[in-house]
């Protein structure tokens, strides 16, 4: 029997307790709701990446240059989303504390692929504060 992590109406599909309601976000993309396809990335509805979800356009129109990514699962959805955003020209960080993998081998492969593409992996959001401070200090 398959996993029910992303099946609408099942335990595991709902948002994690403590997160805002979907209507409270500036932009929200439902994933895993089409039974016949499973596009891993958040930026496209289809596997060939032709039908945009609007994420890239939304971020571009808002003037966003840097994106922090987390979620489930690192070796699949998180990796694909980060690579899609990186290819679209954003500087992408993956917060390891905000993601989990399904298997050690897929996580290891994802880390290699993300590093090769220029995606920056950090262990926690506090690493971003340190990097920002160092960056600001070097600009002086």
mmCIF file of C-alpha atoms in Angstrom:
data_model
loop_
_atom_site.group_PDB
_atom_site.id
_atom_site.type_symbol
_atom_site.label_atom_id
_atom_site.label_comp_id
_atom_site.label_asym_id
_atom_site.label_seq_id
_atom_site.Cartn_x
_atom_site.Cartn_y
_atom_site.Cartn_z
ATOM 1 C CA UNK A 1 0.000 0.000 0.000
ATOM 2 C CA UNK A 2 1.351 3.450 -0.941
ATOM 3 C CA UNK A 3 2.015 6.427 1.262
ATOM 4 C CA UNK A 4 -0.758 8.937 1.940
ATOM 5 C CA UNK A 5 1.493 11.918 2.618
ATOM 6 C CA UNK A 6 0.100 14.011 -0.257
ATOM 7 C CA UNK A 7 -3.359 12.530 -0.798
ATOM 8 C CA UNK A 8 -6.129 15.109 -0.315
ATOM 9 C CA UNK A 9 -8.423 14.325 2.584
ATOM 10 C CA UNK A 10 -5.959 12.016 4.349
ATOM 11 C CA UNK A 11 -3.871 12.499 7.462
ATOM 12 C CA UNK A 12 -0.577 13.962 6.319
ATOM 13 C CA UNK A 13 -2.079 16.229 3.660
ATOM 14 C CA UNK A 14 -3.146 18.931 6.118
ATOM 15 C CA UNK A 15 -0.852 21.785 7.065
ATOM 16 C CA UNK A 16 1.351 21.355 10.106
ATOM 17 C CA UNK A 17 -0.281 22.586 13.302
ATOM 18 C CA UNK A 18 0.665 26.169 14.117
ATOM 19 C CA UNK A 19 0.966 27.388 10.519
ATOM 20 C CA UNK A 20 -1.391 30.110 9.287
ATOM 21 C CA UNK A 21 -4.545 29.147 7.384
ATOM 22 C CA UNK A 22 -4.100 28.877 3.604
ATOM 23 C CA UNK A 23 -6.105 32.075 3.152
ATOM 24 C CA UNK A 24 -3.579 34.016 5.272
ATOM 25 C CA UNK A 25 -0.673 33.574 2.822
ATOM 26 C CA UNK A 26 0.158 36.038 0.039
ATOM 27 C CA UNK A 27 0.438 33.106 -2.382
ATOM 28 C CA UNK A 28 -0.383 29.435 -1.880
ATOM 29 C CA UNK A 29 0.070 26.453 -4.208
ATOM 30 C CA UNK A 30 -1.725 23.147 -3.677
ATOM 31 C CA UNK A 31 0.437 20.195 -4.682
ATOM 32 C CA UNK A 32 -0.370 16.525 -5.075
ATOM 33 C CA UNK A 33 -4.046 17.050 -5.813
ATOM 34 C CA UNK A 34 -4.031 15.545 -9.317
ATOM 35 C CA UNK A 35 -4.314 11.757 -9.150
ATOM 36 C CA UNK A 36 -2.772 11.157 -12.601
ATOM 37 C CA UNK A 37 0.387 13.260 -12.280
ATOM 38 C CA UNK A 38 2.774 14.119 -9.520
ATOM 39 C CA UNK A 39 4.861 17.153 -10.380
ATOM 40 C CA UNK A 40 7.397 17.383 -7.592
ATOM 41 C CA UNK A 41 8.204 21.075 -7.894
ATOM 42 C CA UNK A 42 6.008 23.918 -6.677
ATOM 43 C CA UNK A 43 6.624 26.045 -9.779
ATOM 44 C CA UNK A 44 4.828 23.918 -12.397
ATOM 45 C CA UNK A 45 1.633 21.869 -12.554
ATOM 46 C CA UNK A 46 3.083 19.402 -15.074
ATOM 47 C CA UNK A 47 6.115 17.147 -15.290
ATOM 48 C CA UNK A 48 7.524 18.834 -18.423
ATOM 49 C CA UNK A 49 7.435 22.247 -16.692
ATOM 50 C CA UNK A 50 5.275 24.070 -19.198
ATOM 51 C CA UNK A 51 2.197 24.869 -17.089
ATOM 52 C CA UNK A 52 3.238 27.394 -14.457
ATOM 53 C CA UNK A 53 1.703 27.541 -10.992
ATOM 54 C CA UNK A 54 2.494 31.255 -11.003
ATOM 55 C CA UNK A 55 5.111 31.026 -8.231
ATOM 56 C CA UNK A 56 7.994 32.304 -10.380
ATOM 57 C CA UNK A 57 5.883 35.112 -11.814
ATOM 58 C CA UNK A 58 4.589 36.100 -8.365
ATOM 59 C CA UNK A 59 8.094 36.263 -6.875
ATOM 60 C CA UNK A 60 9.456 38.136 -9.888
ATOM 61 C CA UNK A 61 6.639 40.701 -9.777
ATOM 62 C CA UNK A 62 7.295 41.268 -6.071
ATOM 63 C CA UNK A 63 10.986 41.937 -6.762
ATOM 64 C CA UNK A 64 12.102 38.911 -4.755
ATOM 65 C CA UNK A 65 15.691 37.837 -5.451
ATOM 66 C CA UNK A 66 16.301 35.289 -2.677
ATOM 67 C CA UNK A 67 14.079 32.357 -1.716
ATOM 68 C CA UNK A 68 14.286 30.104 1.347
ATOM 69 C CA UNK A 69 12.886 26.605 0.712
ATOM 70 C CA UNK A 70 11.802 23.855 3.110
ATOM 71 C CA UNK A 71 9.267 21.048 3.139
ATOM 72 C CA UNK A 72 8.840 17.353 2.463
ATOM 73 C CA UNK A 73 10.665 15.591 0.947
ATOM 74 C CA UNK A 74 14.204 16.875 0.426
ATOM 75 C CA UNK A 75 15.094 14.341 -2.280
ATOM 76 C CA UNK A 76 12.008 15.066 -4.354
ATOM 77 C CA UNK A 77 9.684 18.075 -3.932
ATOM 78 C CA UNK A 78 12.138 20.331 -2.096
ATOM 79 C CA UNK A 79 14.986 19.546 -4.490
ATOM 80 C CA UNK A 80 12.832 20.046 -7.576
ATOM 81 C CA UNK A 81 11.352 23.313 -6.298
ATOM 82 C CA UNK A 82 14.798 24.668 -5.363
ATOM 83 C CA UNK A 83 16.228 23.738 -8.775
ATOM 84 C CA UNK A 84 13.265 25.293 -10.600
ATOM 85 C CA UNK A 85 13.714 28.529 -8.681
ATOM 86 C CA UNK A 86 17.495 28.520 -9.191
ATOM 87 C CA UNK A 87 17.029 28.025 -12.961
ATOM 88 C CA UNK A 88 14.564 30.932 -12.928
ATOM 89 C CA UNK A 89 17.324 33.198 -11.605
ATOM 90 C CA UNK A 90 16.645 33.339 -7.864
ATOM 91 C CA UNK A 91 19.301 32.798 -5.199
ATOM 92 C CA UNK A 92 17.943 29.762 -3.395
ATOM 93 C CA UNK A 93 18.645 28.543 0.115
ATOM 94 C CA UNK A 94 17.364 25.231 1.467
ATOM 95 C CA UNK A 95 16.826 25.231 5.230
ATOM 96 C CA UNK A 96 17.767 21.684 6.341
ATOM 97 C CA UNK A 97 15.963 22.199 9.686
ATOM 98 C CA UNK A 98 12.722 22.804 7.770
ATOM 99 C CA UNK A 99 12.867 19.717 5.555
ATOM 100 C CA UNK A 100 13.027 15.959 5.856
ATOM 101 C CA UNK A 101 13.995 13.236 3.428
ATOM 102 C CA UNK A 102 12.399 9.885 2.771
ATOM 103 C CA UNK A 103 15.660 7.941 2.458
ATOM 104 C CA UNK A 104 19.312 8.705 3.209
ATOM 105 C CA UNK A 105 20.350 7.877 -0.360
ATOM 106 C CA UNK A 106 17.860 10.300 -1.953
ATOM 107 C CA UNK A 107 18.896 13.025 0.514
ATOM 108 C CA UNK A 108 22.594 12.504 -0.266
ATOM 109 C CA UNK A 109 21.917 12.602 -4.028
ATOM 110 C CA UNK A 110 19.784 15.724 -3.633
ATOM 111 C CA UNK A 111 22.499 17.534 -1.675
ATOM 112 C CA UNK A 112 25.045 16.812 -4.413
ATOM 113 C CA UNK A 113 22.659 18.002 -7.125
ATOM 114 C CA UNK A 114 21.624 21.136 -5.231
ATOM 115 C CA UNK A 115 25.233 22.093 -4.468
ATOM 116 C CA UNK A 116 26.208 21.576 -8.111
ATOM 117 C CA UNK A 117 23.398 23.914 -9.193
ATOM 118 C CA UNK A 118 24.468 26.677 -6.800
ATOM 119 C CA UNK A 119 21.689 26.212 -4.246
ATOM 120 C CA UNK A 120 22.966 26.992 -0.750
ATOM 121 C CA UNK A 121 22.066 24.542 2.013
ATOM 122 C CA UNK A 122 21.989 25.839 5.574
ATOM 123 C CA UNK A 123 21.435 23.828 8.740
ATOM 124 C CA UNK A 124 18.949 26.326 10.193
ATOM 125 C CA UNK A 125 17.526 29.795 9.644
ATOM 126 C CA UNK A 126 20.009 31.144 12.215
ATOM 127 C CA UNK A 127 22.770 30.356 9.692
ATOM 128 C CA UNK A 128 21.182 32.931 7.405
ATOM 129 C CA UNK A 129 21.417 35.604 10.092
ATOM 130 C CA UNK A 130 25.121 34.854 10.546
ATOM 131 C CA UNK A 131 25.714 34.910 6.781
ATOM 132 C CA UNK A 132 23.808 38.187 6.461
ATOM 133 C CA UNK A 133 25.864 39.756 9.270
ATOM 134 C CA UNK A 134 29.131 38.633 7.661
ATOM 135 C CA UNK A 135 27.935 39.904 4.300
ATOM 136 C CA UNK A 136 26.980 43.285 5.792
ATOM 137 C CA UNK A 137 30.285 43.532 7.636
ATOM 138 C CA UNK A 138 32.304 42.845 4.491
ATOM 139 C CA UNK A 139 30.428 45.606 2.669
ATOM 140 C CA UNK A 140 31.685 48.241 5.120
#
